[in-house]
């Protein structure tokens, strides 16, 4: 159980939900040289990843070598509340974070997993969630636990609670990725064309997210570069 000591409420809750869906599974189970979040009775692996997906690359490769099917569950925080407490756990303030994410935001994470995304034994579940990030106020400005702060703050993060699950996207196979391309997209398109088309249904989408989407889909050979006019690249679906 040593792996569960620093487990967030978000990670723990999703692990519990997925374990309940897989009767006879084990949690925090030894699977070769790694510990799997969930090991099904068939010997397949389910990993809940609340951090960067890039950190899973070596683990996924190892499980593939063992002929296991791997499901990665990635909670995408589309709504976040920030709750600040004092040292005794009393809520000082709570506010809604202005940060907006949507399903297209996930492509930033997928760049590291391109070699696995279209494998028959790989599944990606992107779970849109609403969470509350907990912070504890400090008397003085302090560094974060991971030492990454450029500027000291008068609070530290103490947890992340899952409030609700809004939607789940299951990615497996080519169609599951190309379905994110708008149906009204021109046969030959630019990043700007794709961005404008997506904006019609996802108002909070960012242009750099669409640029990363194009990069990933090219890498997966689901779309292809056709020509360059001036400084603008054109693409089409394969």
XYZ file of C-alpha atoms in Angstrom:
238
model
C 0.000 0.000 0.000
C 3.032 2.305 -0.005
C 1.980 3.733 -3.403
C -1.289 5.039 -1.934
C 0.247 7.248 0.773
C 0.307 10.401 -1.378
C -2.701 9.457 -3.490
C -5.114 12.314 -4.197
C -8.865 12.027 -3.693
C -9.262 12.416 -7.480
C -6.936 9.486 -8.230
C -8.332 7.305 -5.446
C -11.967 7.880 -6.447
C -11.384 7.100 -10.129
C -9.439 3.978 -9.164
C -12.319 2.849 -6.970
C -14.885 3.459 -9.717
C -12.886 1.533 -12.318
C -12.168 -1.322 -9.920
C -15.910 -1.657 -9.244
C -16.488 -1.927 -13.006
C -13.945 -4.769 -13.257
C -15.089 -7.612 -11.044
C -12.295 -9.751 -9.632
C -9.554 -7.172 -10.238
C -6.731 -6.207 -7.871
C -5.625 -2.677 -7.028
C -2.000 -1.651 -6.478
C -1.013 -5.041 -7.849
C 2.421 -6.266 -8.894
C 2.602 -6.688 -12.683
C 6.164 -7.689 -13.455
C 8.566 -4.947 -12.394
C 5.807 -2.333 -12.069
C 2.838 -1.763 -9.777
C -0.436 -1.417 -11.688
C -3.217 0.787 -10.362
C -5.645 -1.945 -11.400
C -4.851 -5.458 -12.617
C -7.880 -7.205 -14.089
C -8.563 -10.892 -13.625
C -7.461 -11.363 -17.268
C -4.078 -9.820 -16.422
C -4.683 -6.514 -18.187
C -3.736 -3.128 -16.748
C -5.692 0.036 -15.985
C -3.644 3.098 -15.071
C -5.166 6.258 -13.608
C -2.913 9.172 -14.529
C -3.647 12.579 -13.001
C -0.230 13.972 -13.997
C 1.622 14.116 -17.293
C 0.916 11.191 -19.630
C 4.553 11.273 -20.725
C 5.482 9.678 -17.386
C 3.623 6.514 -18.423
C 5.523 5.827 -21.651
C 8.079 3.380 -20.229
C 5.428 1.599 -18.185
C 3.112 1.179 -21.176
C 5.944 -0.184 -23.325
C 6.806 -2.721 -20.636
C 3.189 -3.899 -20.323
C 2.967 -4.246 -24.112
C 6.049 -6.454 -24.034
C 4.192 -8.603 -21.512
C 1.288 -8.901 -23.997
C -1.114 -7.034 -21.714
C -3.899 -4.709 -22.802
C -3.425 -1.253 -21.298
C -6.163 1.257 -20.503
C -5.048 4.735 -19.465
C -7.610 6.839 -17.631
C -6.835 10.558 -17.847
C -9.013 12.997 -15.879
C -9.311 16.235 -17.825
C -10.227 19.062 -15.457
C -12.794 21.130 -17.372
C -14.017 22.951 -14.260
C -12.038 23.757 -11.132
C -12.780 25.426 -7.832
C -10.006 26.628 -5.545
C -10.659 26.282 -1.827
C -8.259 27.880 0.633
C -8.278 26.730 4.267
C -6.475 27.802 7.415
C -4.229 25.482 9.426
C -7.254 24.012 11.239
C -9.132 23.147 8.042
C -11.590 26.062 8.200
C -12.505 27.402 4.749
C -11.235 30.962 4.268
C -12.418 31.409 0.678
C -13.541 29.458 -2.349
C -13.587 30.625 -5.944
C -14.003 29.262 -9.440
C -10.813 29.030 -11.478
C -10.863 30.976 -14.771
C -8.828 28.222 -16.486
C -10.872 26.558 -19.247
C -10.162 23.150 -20.783
C -12.018 20.960 -23.268
C -11.433 17.680 -25.069
C -9.047 19.372 -27.537
C -6.804 20.320 -24.601
C -5.788 16.653 -24.290
C -3.615 16.772 -27.415
C -0.855 18.498 -25.452
C -0.593 15.284 -23.416
C -0.911 12.910 -26.380
C 2.302 14.036 -28.073
C 4.306 11.676 -25.827
C 2.025 8.672 -26.433
C 1.846 8.694 -30.249
C 3.681 5.341 -30.580
C 0.901 3.643 -28.568
C -2.324 5.415 -29.491
C -3.330 3.189 -32.421
C -2.187 -0.118 -30.935
C -4.975 -2.700 -30.748
C -4.259 -3.348 -27.080
C -4.314 0.313 -26.029
C -7.331 2.261 -24.794
C -7.441 5.865 -23.643
C -10.297 7.105 -21.487
C -10.430 10.879 -21.158
C -12.775 11.686 -18.300
C -13.998 15.277 -18.094
C -14.224 16.162 -14.407
C -15.043 19.005 -12.051
C -12.652 19.222 -9.099
C -11.894 21.291 -6.016
C -8.233 22.063 -5.476
C -7.484 22.436 -1.767
C -4.905 24.868 -0.459
C -3.691 25.647 3.045
C -2.785 29.251 3.813
C 0.673 29.903 5.297
C 1.832 32.804 7.455
C 4.798 33.447 5.200
C 5.376 33.000 1.477
C 6.755 29.526 0.796
C 8.085 27.307 -1.993
C 5.878 24.510 -3.345
C 6.479 20.911 -2.308
C 8.045 20.102 -5.692
C 10.236 23.248 -5.628
C 8.977 24.521 -8.996
C 7.640 27.918 -8.010
C 9.279 30.911 -9.656
C 7.560 33.136 -7.086
C 6.801 32.226 -3.480
C 3.158 32.079 -2.421
C 1.349 32.271 0.900
C -0.307 28.880 0.423
C 0.494 25.264 -0.416
C -1.581 22.714 -2.300
C -2.933 19.979 -0.043
C -5.179 17.927 -2.303
C -7.554 17.682 -5.232
C -11.086 16.371 -4.718
C -13.313 14.954 -7.443
C -16.652 16.787 -7.384
C -18.308 15.238 -10.435
C -17.714 13.370 -13.676
C -19.186 15.276 -16.594
C -18.364 13.094 -19.611
C -16.140 10.240 -20.737
C -14.412 9.944 -24.133
C -13.075 6.526 -25.165
C -10.266 6.517 -27.725
C -9.436 3.252 -29.466
C -8.612 3.024 -33.130
C -8.406 5.600 -35.913
C -12.069 6.653 -36.038
C -12.154 7.691 -32.384
C -9.533 10.371 -33.115
C -10.757 11.554 -36.523
C -14.270 12.007 -35.108
C -12.921 15.132 -33.397
C -12.503 16.732 -36.823
C -15.609 18.875 -37.502
C -17.902 17.510 -40.197
C -18.067 20.906 -41.929
C -14.284 21.032 -42.386
C -13.124 21.640 -45.945
C -11.453 18.745 -47.784
C -8.158 20.640 -47.735
C -7.657 22.781 -44.644
C -5.195 24.805 -42.617
C -4.727 24.977 -38.856
C -6.711 28.233 -38.921
C -9.554 26.565 -40.852
C -9.685 23.762 -38.286
C -9.512 26.210 -35.383
C -12.405 28.278 -36.749
C -14.502 25.154 -37.349
C -13.894 23.782 -33.853
C -14.642 27.194 -32.283
C -18.245 26.916 -33.465
C -18.891 24.169 -30.902
C -16.023 24.647 -28.402
C -15.875 28.347 -27.589
C -12.951 27.998 -25.156
C -10.611 26.137 -27.491
C -7.140 27.633 -28.014
C -5.322 27.825 -31.332
C -2.186 26.139 -29.980
C -4.343 23.159 -28.921
C -5.505 22.807 -32.520
C -1.911 23.082 -33.748
C -0.997 20.191 -31.448
C -4.021 18.230 -32.651
C -2.802 18.597 -36.257
C 0.708 17.501 -35.208
C -0.628 14.392 -33.438
C -2.983 13.403 -36.265
C -0.149 13.802 -38.782
C 2.084 11.658 -36.581
C -0.640 8.992 -36.489
C -0.987 9.301 -40.292
C -4.689 10.138 -39.978
C -4.223 13.401 -41.873
C -1.431 14.383 -44.215
C 0.395 17.502 -45.348
C -0.539 18.386 -48.927
C 1.177 21.638 -49.827
C 2.534 24.955 -48.599
C 1.259 28.269 -49.905
C 3.440 31.097 -48.703
C 3.972 30.376 -44.996
C 0.749 28.351 -44.609
C 0.593 24.545 -44.531
C -2.409 22.688 -45.942
C -3.646 19.256 -44.857
C -6.315 16.714 -45.729
C -7.736 13.542 -44.193
C -6.166 10.319 -45.430
